[in-house]
CSV table of C-alpha atoms and ligand atoms in Angstrom, one decimal:
chain,number,residue,atom,x,y,z
A,1,MET,CA,50.6,-46.0,-141.7
A,2,ASN,CA,49.7,-48.0,-138.6
A,3,LEU,CA,46.1,-48.0,-137.6
A,4,ASN,CA,45.0,-48.0,-134.0
A,5,ILE,CA,41.3,-48.4,-133.1
A,6,ILE,CA,39.7,-47.0,-130.0
A,7,ILE,CA,36.3,-48.4,-129.1
A,8,LEU,CA,34.4,-46.4,-126.4
A,9,ALA,CA,32.5,-48.7,-124.1
A,10,ALA,CA,32.7,-47.1,-120.7
A,11,GLY,CA,29.4,-45.2,-120.6
A,12,ASN,CA,27.0,-46.1,-117.9
A,13,GLY,CA,24.2,-46.8,-120.3
A,14,LYS,CA,21.6,-45.5,-117.8
A,15,ARG,CA,19.0,-45.1,-120.5
A,16,MET,CA,18.9,-48.9,-120.9
A,17,HIS,CA,17.5,-49.3,-117.4
A,18,SER,CA,19.4,-52.6,-117.0
A,19,ALA,CA,21.9,-54.2,-114.7
A,20,ILE,CA,23.7,-55.6,-117.8
A,21,PRO,CA,26.4,-53.3,-119.2
A,22,LYS,CA,25.1,-51.5,-122.3
A,23,VAL,CA,27.6,-53.0,-124.6
A,24,MET,CA,26.7,-56.5,-123.5
A,25,HIS,CA,23.2,-56.2,-124.8
A,26,LYS,CA,22.7,-58.3,-127.9
A,27,VAL,CA,21.8,-57.7,-131.5
A,28,GLY,CA,21.3,-60.7,-133.7
A,29,GLY,CA,22.5,-62.9,-130.8
A,30,LYS,CA,25.9,-61.2,-130.4
A,31,THR,CA,26.8,-58.5,-128.0
A,32,MET,CA,27.0,-55.0,-129.4
A,33,LEU,CA,30.7,-54.9,-128.5
A,34,GLU,CA,31.4,-58.1,-130.3
A,35,HIS,CA,29.8,-56.7,-133.5
A,36,VAL,CA,32.1,-53.7,-133.3
A,37,LEU,CA,35.1,-55.9,-132.6
A,38,ILE,CA,34.4,-58.1,-135.5
A,39,CYS,CA,34.2,-55.1,-137.8
A,40,ALA,CA,37.4,-53.6,-136.2
A,41,LYS,CA,39.3,-56.8,-136.8
A,42,LYS,CA,38.5,-56.8,-140.5
A,43,LEU,CA,40.4,-53.5,-140.8
A,44,LYS,CA,43.6,-55.3,-139.7
A,45,PRO,CA,44.6,-52.6,-137.1
A,46,LYS,CA,47.9,-52.6,-135.2
A,47,THR,CA,46.0,-52.3,-131.9
A,48,ILE,CA,42.4,-52.5,-130.8
A,49,ASN,CA,41.8,-50.5,-127.6
A,50,VAL,CA,38.6,-50.8,-125.7
A,51,VAL,CA,37.8,-48.2,-123.0
A,52,ILE,CA,35.6,-49.6,-120.2
A,53,ASN,CA,34.8,-48.5,-116.6
A,54,SER,CA,36.0,-50.5,-113.6
A,55,SER,CA,32.5,-51.9,-112.8
A,56,ILE,CA,32.3,-53.9,-116.0
A,57,GLU,CA,35.8,-55.3,-116.0
A,58,ASP,CA,34.2,-58.7,-115.9
A,59,ILE,CA,33.2,-58.5,-119.5
A,60,LYS,CA,36.9,-58.9,-120.6
A,61,LYS,CA,36.6,-62.7,-120.3
A,62,SER,CA,34.0,-62.7,-123.0
A,63,PHE,CA,36.4,-61.3,-125.6
A,64,LEU,CA,39.5,-63.4,-125.1
A,65,LYS,CA,39.6,-64.3,-128.8
A,66,PHE,CA,40.1,-60.7,-129.8
A,67,ASN,CA,43.5,-59.3,-129.1
A,68,ILE,CA,42.4,-56.3,-127.1
A,69,ASP,CA,44.2,-53.6,-125.1
A,70,TRP,CA,41.8,-52.8,-122.3
A,71,HIS,CA,41.8,-49.3,-120.7
A,72,ILE,CA,39.9,-48.2,-117.7
A,73,GLN,CA,38.3,-44.8,-117.6
A,74,ALA,CA,38.1,-43.9,-113.9
A,75,GLU,CA,35.1,-41.6,-114.1
A,76,GLN,CA,32.7,-41.3,-117.0
A,77,ASN,CA,33.4,-37.7,-117.7
A,78,GLY,CA,32.6,-37.8,-121.4
A,79,THR,CA,33.8,-39.2,-124.7
A,80,ALA,CA,36.9,-36.9,-124.9
A,81,ASP,CA,38.0,-38.1,-121.5
A,82,ALA,CA,37.5,-41.7,-122.6
A,83,VAL,CA,39.7,-41.2,-125.6
A,84,LYS,CA,42.3,-39.5,-123.4
A,85,THR,CA,42.7,-42.7,-121.3
A,86,VAL,CA,44.2,-44.4,-124.4
A,87,LEU,CA,45.9,-41.7,-126.5
A,88,PRO,CA,49.1,-41.2,-124.4
A,89,LYS,CA,49.8,-45.0,-124.7
A,90,LEU,CA,49.7,-45.0,-128.5
A,91,PRO,CA,52.8,-44.2,-130.6
A,92,LYS,CA,53.0,-40.6,-132.0
A,93,ASP,CA,51.9,-39.9,-135.5
A,94,GLU,CA,50.0,-43.1,-136.1
A,95,LYS,CA,46.4,-43.2,-137.4
A,96,VAL,CA,43.5,-43.6,-135.0
A,97,LEU,CA,39.9,-44.5,-135.6
A,98,ILE,CA,37.4,-44.0,-132.9
A,99,LEU,CA,34.4,-46.3,-132.8
A,100,TYR,CA,31.5,-46.5,-130.3
A,101,ALA,CA,30.5,-49.8,-128.9
A,102,ASP,CA,26.9,-48.8,-129.0
A,103,THR,CA,26.9,-48.5,-132.8
A,104,PRO,CA,26.9,-52.2,-133.6
A,105,LEU,CA,25.8,-52.3,-137.2
A,106,ILE,CA,28.9,-50.5,-138.4
A,107,ASN,CA,30.4,-52.1,-141.4
A,108,PHE,CA,34.1,-52.3,-142.4
A,109,LEU,CA,33.6,-51.4,-146.1
A,110,LEU,CA,32.0,-48.1,-145.0
A,111,LEU,CA,34.9,-47.5,-142.6
A,112,GLU,CA,37.5,-48.3,-145.2
A,113,LYS,CA,35.9,-45.8,-147.6
A,114,PHE,CA,35.8,-43.3,-144.7
A,115,MET,CA,39.5,-43.7,-143.8
A,116,ASN,CA,40.6,-43.3,-147.4
A,117,TYR,CA,38.5,-40.2,-148.0
A,118,MET,CA,40.3,-36.8,-148.2
A,119,PRO,CA,43.7,-37.9,-146.8
A,120,GLN,CA,44.9,-34.2,-146.5
A,121,SER,CA,42.4,-33.5,-143.7
A,122,THR,CA,43.4,-33.5,-140.0
A,123,VAL,CA,40.1,-34.9,-138.6
A,124,LYS,CA,37.4,-36.8,-140.4
A,125,VAL,CA,33.9,-37.2,-139.1
A,126,LEU,CA,31.5,-39.8,-140.4
A,127,THR,CA,28.0,-38.3,-140.6
A,128,ALA,CA,24.5,-39.4,-141.5
A,129,GLU,CA,21.2,-37.9,-142.4
A,130,LEU,CA,18.7,-39.1,-139.8
A,131,GLU,CA,15.0,-38.8,-139.9
A,132,THR,CA,14.9,-38.5,-136.1
A,133,PRO,CA,18.1,-36.7,-135.2
A,134,PHE,CA,17.0,-36.4,-131.5
A,135,GLY,CA,19.9,-37.2,-129.2
A,136,TYR,CA,22.6,-37.0,-131.8
A,137,GLY,CA,25.3,-34.3,-132.1
A,138,ARG,CA,24.4,-32.1,-135.1
A,139,ILE,CA,26.9,-31.3,-137.9
A,140,ILE,CA,27.3,-27.6,-138.5
A,141,ARG,CA,28.7,-26.6,-141.9
A,142,GLU,CA,28.9,-22.9,-142.9
A,143,GLU,CA,26.7,-23.6,-145.9
A,144,SER,CA,25.0,-26.8,-146.8
A,145,GLU,CA,27.5,-27.6,-149.6
A,146,ASP,CA,30.5,-26.6,-147.4
A,147,GLU,CA,32.9,-29.5,-147.3
A,148,ILE,CA,34.2,-28.5,-143.9
A,149,VAL,CA,32.6,-29.3,-140.5
A,150,ARG,CA,32.7,-26.1,-138.5
A,151,MET,CA,31.5,-27.6,-135.3
A,152,ILE,CA,29.4,-30.4,-133.8
A,153,VAL,CA,26.7,-29.3,-131.3
A,154,GLU,CA,25.3,-31.8,-128.9
A,155,GLU,CA,21.6,-32.1,-128.5
A,156,SER,CA,21.8,-30.7,-124.9
A,157,GLU,CA,23.6,-27.6,-126.1
A,158,ALA,CA,21.9,-27.0,-129.4
A,159,ASP,CA,19.6,-24.0,-130.0
A,160,GLU,CA,16.3,-24.4,-131.9
A,161,LYS,CA,17.9,-23.7,-135.3
A,162,GLN,CA,20.7,-26.2,-134.7
A,163,LYS,CA,18.2,-28.8,-133.5
A,164,LYS,CA,16.5,-28.6,-137.0
A,165,VAL,CA,19.7,-29.9,-138.6
A,166,THR,CA,19.3,-33.5,-139.6
A,167,GLU,CA,22.9,-34.3,-140.5
A,168,CYS,CA,24.2,-36.1,-137.4
A,169,ASN,CA,27.5,-37.1,-135.9
A,170,THR,CA,27.8,-40.9,-135.9
A,171,GLY,CA,30.6,-40.6,-133.3
A,172,ILE,CA,33.1,-42.2,-135.7
A,173,ILE,CA,36.2,-40.1,-136.1
A,174,PHE,CA,39.5,-40.6,-137.9
A,175,SER,CA,42.6,-38.6,-137.2
A,176,ASP,CA,46.2,-39.2,-136.1
A,177,THR,CA,47.3,-39.7,-132.5
A,178,THR,CA,49.4,-36.6,-132.2
A,179,ALA,CA,46.8,-34.2,-133.6
A,180,LEU,CA,44.1,-35.8,-131.6
A,181,GLU,CA,46.0,-35.5,-128.4
A,182,ILE,CA,46.6,-31.8,-128.9
A,183,LEU,CA,43.0,-31.2,-129.8
A,184,ILE,CA,41.6,-33.2,-126.9
A,185,GLY,CA,43.9,-31.5,-124.5
A,186,GLU,CA,42.0,-28.3,-125.1
A,187,VAL,CA,38.5,-29.7,-124.6
A,188,GLN,CA,36.7,-28.0,-121.7
A,189,ASN,CA,33.7,-29.3,-119.8
A,190,ASN,CA,31.8,-26.0,-119.6
A,191,ASN,CA,28.5,-27.4,-120.9
A,192,SER,CA,25.2,-28.4,-119.4
A,193,ARG,CA,26.4,-31.9,-118.6
A,194,LYS,CA,29.8,-30.9,-117.3
A,195,GLU,CA,31.3,-33.5,-119.6
A,196,TYR,CA,34.3,-33.5,-121.9
A,197,TYR,CA,32.7,-33.9,-125.3
A,198,LEU,CA,34.9,-35.4,-128.0
A,199,THR,CA,32.8,-33.5,-130.5
A,200,ASP,CA,34.3,-30.2,-129.3
A,201,ILE,CA,37.6,-31.1,-131.0
A,202,VAL,CA,35.9,-30.0,-134.3
A,203,SER,CA,35.5,-26.3,-133.3
A,204,ILE,CA,39.0,-26.4,-131.7
A,205,ALA,CA,40.5,-27.7,-134.9
A,206,ASN,CA,38.7,-25.0,-136.9
A,207,LYS,CA,40.2,-22.3,-134.7
A,208,LYS,CA,43.6,-23.7,-135.4
A,209,ASN,CA,42.8,-23.7,-139.2
A,210,LEU,CA,43.0,-27.4,-139.3
A,211,LEU,CA,40.8,-29.1,-141.9
A,212,VAL,CA,37.9,-31.1,-140.5
A,213,VAL,CA,35.9,-32.9,-143.2
A,214,PRO,CA,32.7,-34.9,-143.1
A,215,LEU,CA,31.9,-38.0,-145.0
A,216,LEU,CA,28.1,-38.4,-145.2
A,217,ALA,CA,27.3,-42.1,-145.0
A,218,LYS,CA,24.5,-43.0,-147.4
A,219,GLU,CA,23.7,-46.1,-145.3
A,220,ALA,CA,22.3,-44.3,-142.3
A,221,ASP,CA,21.0,-47.6,-140.9
A,222,LEU,CA,24.6,-48.8,-140.3
A,223,VAL,CA,25.5,-46.0,-138.0
A,224,LEU,CA,22.5,-45.9,-135.6
A,225,GLY,CA,23.5,-45.6,-131.9
A,226,VAL,CA,21.8,-47.6,-129.2
A,227,ASN,CA,21.1,-45.7,-126.1
A,228,ASP,CA,17.8,-47.3,-125.0
A,229,LYS,CA,15.7,-50.3,-125.5
A,230,LEU,CA,13.7,-48.7,-128.3
A,231,GLN,CA,16.8,-48.1,-130.3
A,232,LEU,CA,18.0,-51.6,-129.4
A,233,GLU,CA,14.8,-53.0,-130.9
A,234,LYS,CA,15.1,-50.8,-134.0
A,235,THR,CA,18.7,-51.9,-134.5
A,236,GLU,CA,17.7,-55.6,-134.0
A,237,GLN,CA,15.0,-55.2,-136.7
A,238,ILE,CA,17.4,-53.6,-139.1
A,239,PHE,CA,19.8,-56.4,-138.5
A,240,GLN,CA,17.2,-59.1,-139.0
A,241,ASN,CA,15.8,-57.4,-142.1
A,242,SER,CA,19.2,-57.3,-143.7
A,243,LYS,CA,19.8,-61.0,-142.9
A,244,ARG,CA,16.3,-61.9,-144.3
A,245,LYS,CA,16.9,-60.0,-147.4
A,246,ASN,CA,20.3,-61.6,-148.0
A,247,PHE,CA,18.8,-65.1,-147.6
A,248,LEU,CA,15.9,-64.3,-149.9
A,249,GLU,CA,18.3,-62.9,-152.5
A,250,GLN,CA,20.4,-66.1,-152.1
A,251,GLY,CA,17.3,-68.2,-153.0
A,252,VAL,CA,16.0,-69.4,-149.7
A,253,THR,CA,12.2,-69.8,-149.7
A,254,MET,CA,10.6,-68.1,-146.7
A,255,LEU,CA,6.8,-68.0,-146.2
A,256,ASP,CA,7.0,-65.1,-143.8
A,257,SER,CA,10.6,-63.9,-143.4
A,258,SER,CA,9.4,-61.2,-140.9
A,259,SER,CA,8.8,-64.1,-138.4
A,260,VAL,CA,12.2,-65.8,-138.9
A,261,ILE,CA,14.9,-64.7,-136.4
A,262,PHE,CA,18.6,-65.1,-137.1
A,263,LYS,CA,20.6,-64.9,-133.8
A,264,GLY,CA,24.0,-66.0,-134.9
A,265,ASP,CA,25.8,-67.3,-137.9
A,266,VAL,CA,23.6,-69.3,-140.2
A,267,LYS,CA,24.6,-71.0,-143.5
A,268,ILE,CA,21.8,-72.1,-145.8
A,269,GLY,CA,22.1,-74.4,-148.8
A,270,THR,CA,19.9,-74.3,-152.0
A,271,ASP,CA,16.2,-75.0,-152.2
A,272,VAL,CA,15.6,-74.7,-148.5
A,273,GLU,CA,12.1,-74.0,-147.3
A,274,ILE,CA,11.6,-72.0,-144.1
A,275,ASP,CA,8.0,-71.6,-142.8
A,276,ALA,CA,6.8,-69.1,-140.2
A,277,ASN,CA,7.9,-68.4,-136.6
A,278,ILE,CA,11.3,-69.9,-136.5
A,279,ILE,CA,14.5,-69.0,-134.5
A,280,PHE,CA,18.0,-69.9,-135.6
A,281,GLU,CA,20.5,-69.4,-132.8
A,282,GLY,CA,24.3,-69.7,-132.8
A,283,ASN,CA,26.1,-71.6,-135.5
A,284,VAL,CA,23.5,-73.3,-137.7
A,285,ILE,CA,24.1,-75.0,-141.0
A,286,LEU,CA,21.2,-76.1,-143.2
A,287,GLY,CA,22.0,-78.4,-146.2
A,288,ASP,CA,20.3,-78.4,-149.5
A,289,ASN,CA,16.5,-79.1,-149.7
A,290,VAL,CA,16.1,-78.9,-146.0
A,291,LYS,CA,12.6,-78.0,-144.8
A,292,ILE,CA,12.1,-76.2,-141.5
A,293,ARG,CA,8.4,-76.1,-140.5
A,294,SER,CA,6.7,-73.6,-138.3
A,295,HIS,CA,7.4,-72.8,-134.6
A,296,THR,CA,10.8,-74.4,-134.5
A,297,ILE,CA,14.1,-73.5,-132.8
A,298,ILE,CA,17.4,-74.7,-134.2
A,299,LYS,CA,20.5,-73.8,-132.1
A,300,ASP,CA,24.1,-74.6,-132.9
A,301,SER,CA,23.3,-77.5,-135.1
A,302,THR,CA,23.8,-78.9,-138.6
A,303,ILE,CA,20.8,-80.2,-140.5
A,304,ASN,CA,21.9,-82.2,-143.5
A,305,ASN,CA,20.4,-82.4,-147.0
A,306,SER,CA,16.7,-83.2,-147.6
A,307,THR,CA,15.8,-83.4,-143.9
A,308,GLU,CA,12.5,-82.1,-142.7
A,309,ILE,CA,12.1,-80.6,-139.2
A,310,LYS,CA,8.4,-80.6,-138.7
A,311,PRO,CA,6.5,-78.0,-136.6
A,312,TYR,CA,7.1,-77.2,-132.9
A,313,SER,CA,10.5,-78.9,-132.7
A,314,ILE,CA,13.7,-77.9,-130.9
A,315,VAL,CA,17.1,-79.0,-132.1
A,316,GLU,CA,20.1,-78.0,-130.0
A,317,ASP,CA,23.9,-78.7,-130.4
A,318,SER,CA,23.4,-81.6,-132.6
A,319,VAL,CA,24.0,-83.0,-136.1
A,320,ILE,CA,21.0,-84.4,-138.0
A,321,GLY,CA,21.8,-86.5,-141.0
A,322,SER,CA,20.3,-86.3,-144.5
A,323,ASN,CA,16.7,-87.5,-145.3
A,324,CYS,CA,15.6,-87.5,-141.7
A,325,LYS,CA,12.1,-86.6,-140.4
A,326,ILE,CA,12.1,-84.9,-137.1
A,327,GLY,CA,8.9,-83.9,-135.2
A,328,PRO,CA,6.4,-82.5,-135.0
A,329,PHE,CA,6.9,-81.8,-131.3
A,330,ALA,CA,10.4,-83.4,-131.1
A,331,ARG,CA,13.2,-82.3,-128.9
A,332,ILE,CA,16.7,-83.0,-129.8
A,333,ARG,CA,18.9,-82.0,-126.9
A,334,PRO,CA,22.7,-81.4,-127.0
A,335,ASN,CA,25.2,-83.9,-128.3
A,336,CYS,CA,23.0,-86.0,-130.6
A,337,ASN,CA,24.3,-87.3,-133.8
A,338,LEU,CA,21.7,-88.8,-136.1
A,339,GLU,CA,22.7,-90.6,-139.4
A,340,GLU,CA,20.6,-90.5,-142.5
A,341,ASN,CA,17.0,-91.5,-142.8
A,342,VAL,CA,16.3,-91.5,-139.1
A,343,GLY,CA,12.7,-90.7,-137.9
A,344,ILE,CA,12.1,-88.9,-134.6
A,345,GLY,CA,8.4,-88.4,-134.1
A,346,ASN,CA,6.1,-86.5,-131.8
A,347,PHE,CA,6.9,-86.1,-128.1
A,348,VAL,CA,10.2,-87.8,-128.5
A,349,GLU,CA,13.2,-86.4,-126.5
A,350,VAL,CA,16.7,-87.4,-127.5
A,351,LYS,CA,19.8,-86.4,-125.5
A,352,ALA,CA,23.5,-87.2,-125.9
A,353,THR,CA,22.6,-90.0,-128.2
A,354,THR,CA,24.0,-91.4,-131.5
A,355,ILE,CA,21.5,-93.0,-133.9
A,356,LYS,CA,22.6,-94.9,-137.0
A,357,LYS,CA,20.7,-94.9,-140.3
A,358,ASN,CA,17.1,-96.0,-140.9
A,359,THR,CA,16.2,-96.1,-137.2
A,360,LYS,CA,12.8,-94.8,-136.1
A,361,ALA,CA,11.4,-93.6,-132.8
A,362,ASN,CA,8.1,-92.2,-133.7
A,363,HIS,CA,6.1,-91.7,-130.6
A,364,LEU,CA,6.4,-90.6,-126.9
A,365,THR,CA,10.0,-91.7,-126.1
A,366,TYR,CA,13.0,-90.7,-124.1
A,367,LEU,CA,16.4,-91.7,-125.5
A,368,GLY,CA,19.3,-90.4,-123.3
A,369,ASP,CA,23.0,-91.3,-123.2
A,370,SER,CA,22.5,-94.0,-125.8
A,371,GLU,CA,24.2,-95.5,-128.8
A,372,ILE,CA,21.6,-96.8,-131.1
A,373,GLY,CA,22.4,-98.9,-134.2
A,374,SER,CA,20.8,-98.9,-137.7
A,375,ASP,CA,17.3,-100.2,-138.7
A,376,VAL,CA,16.1,-100.2,-135.1
A,377,ASN,CA,12.4,-99.8,-134.4
A,378,ILE,CA,11.6,-98.1,-131.1
A,379,GLY,CA,8.0,-98.4,-130.2
A,380,ALA,CA,5.7,-95.8,-128.5
A,381,GLY,CA,6.6,-94.9,-125.0
A,382,VAL,CA,10.0,-96.5,-124.7
A,383,ILE,CA,12.3,-95.0,-122.1
A,384,THR,CA,16.0,-95.4,-121.5
A,385,CYS,CA,16.3,-95.2,-117.7
A,386,ASN,CA,19.7,-93.5,-117.7
A,387,TYR,CA,19.8,-92.0,-114.3
A,388,ASP,CA,19.9,-93.9,-111.0
A,389,GLY,CA,19.7,-90.8,-108.9
A,390,VAL,CA,23.4,-90.3,-108.7
A,391,ASP,CA,25.1,-91.2,-112.0
A,392,LYS,CA,24.1,-91.3,-115.7
A,393,HIS,CA,24.5,-94.7,-117.4
A,394,LYS,CA,24.7,-95.7,-121.0
A,395,THR,CA,22.3,-97.7,-123.1
A,396,ILE,CA,23.6,-99.5,-126.2
A,397,ILE,CA,21.1,-100.8,-128.7
A,398,LYS,CA,22.7,-102.7,-131.7
A,399,ASN,CA,21.4,-103.0,-135.3
A,400,ASN,CA,18.1,-104.4,-136.2
A,401,VAL,CA,16.6,-104.4,-132.7
A,402,PHE,CA,12.8,-104.2,-132.3
A,403,ILE,CA,11.7,-102.6,-129.0
A,404,GLY,CA,8.0,-103.1,-128.2
A,405,SER,CA,5.9,-100.2,-126.9
A,406,ASP,CA,6.1,-99.0,-123.4
A,407,SER,CA,9.4,-100.8,-122.6
A,408,GLN,CA,12.0,-99.5,-120.2
A,409,LEU,CA,15.7,-100.2,-120.6
A,410,ILE,CA,17.5,-99.9,-117.3
A,411,ALA,CA,21.0,-98.6,-118.0
A,412,PRO,CA,23.7,-99.6,-118.1
A,413,ILE,CA,22.5,-102.1,-120.6
A,414,VAL,CA,23.4,-103.6,-124.0
A,415,VAL,CA,20.7,-104.9,-126.3
A,416,GLU,CA,22.4,-107.2,-128.8
A,417,GLU,CA,21.8,-107.2,-132.5
A,418,GLY,CA,18.5,-108.6,-133.8
A,419,VAL,CA,16.9,-108.7,-130.3
A,420,THR,CA,13.1,-108.3,-130.1
A,421,ILE,CA,11.7,-106.9,-126.9
A,422,ALA,CA,8.0,-107.5,-126.1
A,423,ALA,CA,5.8,-104.6,-125.4
A,424,GLY,CA,5.6,-103.5,-121.8
A,425,SER,CA,9.0,-105.1,-120.8
A,426,THR,CA,11.4,-103.8,-118.2
A,427,ILE,CA,14.8,-104.9,-119.4
A,428,THR,CA,17.5,-105.1,-116.7
A,429,ASP,CA,19.9,-107.7,-118.1
A,430,ASN,CA,22.0,-108.1,-121.2
A,431,SER,CA,21.0,-110.9,-123.6
A,432,GLU,CA,22.3,-112.8,-126.6
A,433,LYS,CA,21.7,-111.6,-130.1
A,434,ASP,CA,18.5,-112.5,-131.9
A,435,SER,CA,16.6,-113.4,-128.7
A,436,LEU,CA,13.1,-112.5,-127.8
A,437,LEU,CA,12.9,-110.8,-124.4
A,438,ILE,CA,9.6,-110.7,-122.5
A,439,ALA,CA,10.0,-109.1,-119.1
A,440,ARG,CA,6.5,-108.4,-117.8
A,441,SER,CA,4.2,-110.2,-115.4
A,442,ARG,CA,1.7,-112.7,-116.8
A,443,GLN,CA,-1.9,-111.7,-117.1
A,444,GLN,CA,-4.2,-113.3,-114.6
A,445,GLU,CA,-7.8,-114.0,-115.3
A,446,LYS,CA,-10.3,-114.3,-112.4
A,447,LYS,CA,-13.6,-115.4,-113.9
A,448,ASN,CA,-17.0,-113.9,-112.9
A,449,TRP,CA,-15.3,-111.2,-110.9
A,450,LYS,CA,-17.7,-109.0,-108.9
A,451,ARG,CA,-16.8,-105.3,-108.5
B,1,UD1,C1,27.5,-39.4,-128.8
B,1,UD1,C2,28.1,-38.1,-129.4
B,1,UD1,C3,27.1,-37.6,-130.4
B,1,UD1,C4,26.8,-38.6,-131.4
B,1,UD1,C5,26.3,-39.9,-130.8
B,1,UD1,C6,26.3,-41.0,-131.9
B,1,UD1,C7,29.6,-37.0,-127.8
B,1,UD1,C8,29.7,-36.0,-126.7
B,1,UD1,N1,28.3,-37.2,-128.3
B,1,UD1,O1,26.3,-39.1,-128.1
B,1,UD1,O2,27.6,-36.4,-131.0
B,1,UD1,O3,25.8,-38.1,-132.3
B,1,UD1,O4,27.2,-40.4,-129.8
B,1,UD1,O5,25.7,-42.2,-131.5
B,1,UD1,O6,30.5,-37.7,-128.1
B,1,UD1,N2,31.5,-43.3,-123.4
B,1,UD1,C9,32.6,-43.6,-122.6
B,1,UD1,N3,32.9,-42.7,-121.6
B,1,UD1,C10,32.2,-41.7,-121.2
B,1,UD1,C11,31.0,-41.4,-122.0
B,1,UD1,C12,30.7,-42.3,-123.0
B,1,UD1,O7,33.3,-44.5,-122.9
B,1,UD1,O8,32.5,-41.0,-120.3
B,1,UD1,C13,31.1,-44.2,-124.5
B,1,UD1,C14,29.8,-44.9,-124.3
B,1,UD1,O9,29.9,-46.2,-123.7
B,1,UD1,C15,29.3,-45.0,-125.8
B,1,UD1,C16,30.0,-43.9,-126.5
B,1,UD1,O10,31.0,-43.4,-125.6
B,1,UD1,O11,29.8,-46.2,-126.4
B,1,UD1,C17,29.0,-42.7,-126.7
B,1,UD1,O12,28.5,-42.3,-125.5
B,1,UD1,P1,27.0,-41.9,-125.3
B,1,UD1,O13,26.7,-41.5,-123.9
B,1,UD1,O14,26.1,-43.0,-125.8
B,1,UD1,O15,26.9,-40.6,-126.2
B,1,UD1,P2,25.6,-40.1,-127.0
B,1,UD1,O16,24.8,-39.3,-126.1
B,1,UD1,O17,25.0,-41.2,-127.8
B,2,CA,CA1,25.2,-43.4,-127.8
């Protein structure tokens, strides 16, 4: 039967104390809503419906790659009201799964199991035993082994006895469109918050003798809701710990995995060593035998086999070839492409530059908008002067060039193959291959000079 997914994301998220919409806060570098959408998509639903409020319509543009039917909930009158904005637009007698955008760790295998559980029931509720149930709706069964949920009591409405119940509502509900529409139609807002609680459908269904069953998720971590920054941090840590565990199990060597942060999609080869205090962001690929030393950030980049990124280095939007040595204190800015066996040493900044194999720039250098050949030696303090105050210009350095220390190359410029540039030169003109260029003023000597 066709599956329709409704993701609730219209709440105000007041408890986050933030101008950013709650569902746009990130866990592991991705927004909470994106996590839920990725999971939803894996279930191959017929439709994905996201309920938002009109003040956050802007967020739509961040999710173009998902085929979403957006719905606006005019006023945030509660979760039942939010679902009601979608239901009449869905075909009758199809299945509907309700997810919350503030429950980002939810996993599709758990949801598949949940949807297949007890098919004869009218409503299914995914529940979890939580050590700190505060804030969650409590699951009320007649007796503990009762396989029927009699009602869900919200924290704000619960009496002392009900508050002691540790089985909580995850918010995730499965039913069919027609039954849900009837049940939601009867939800009232006569409660302390004057809201229409989706959870009230449980007692309404019971009154109609319709079967409401719970599935207790063993993996309580996967269904934690994020209402405030404390819960956001906790969720982030659960996410990070599970990534770390996966990589350790896969055979990655980490000196202190608790200090390695994975904010995005990271692929790691075999025999990779990762030291302490490292951040991976976006799409990162590490080949085999790569070594990432401490205090390093790698963002949206590929690091090929046997390359070492030494401490305190930053690599962004670039491809680093195999057997390279980068850093310590190196900065590889976006759009660099380094071939194999390249050396980029301390305090060297490289931007939008391609470097062919065996080339070295080991000390205090800026290489921007450049094409650099193979076997080039770039001395300490060399600068490509790529910017004239208005435009950026290109520097081309061909194979086997030797650039003496403290030289400046005024772009646009081409340094031909085999050229040697004397230290301290300011190179303004192109030259023939294999020449020696000396472009500095001659030393003067005034004898017996008195200060
Ligand atoms: C809700 C449940 C609670 C459950 C908990 C699980 C209700 C009444 N309570 O409580 O039983 O234990 O989630 O995390 O359902 N939203 C809307 N429109 C609204 C209100 C909320 O779209 O008018 C959305 C929010 O953006 C959020 C979700 O619904 O994604 C849940 O709302 P929230 O206010 O966070 O509910 P909780 O208090 O966490
Ligand atoms: Ca919540």
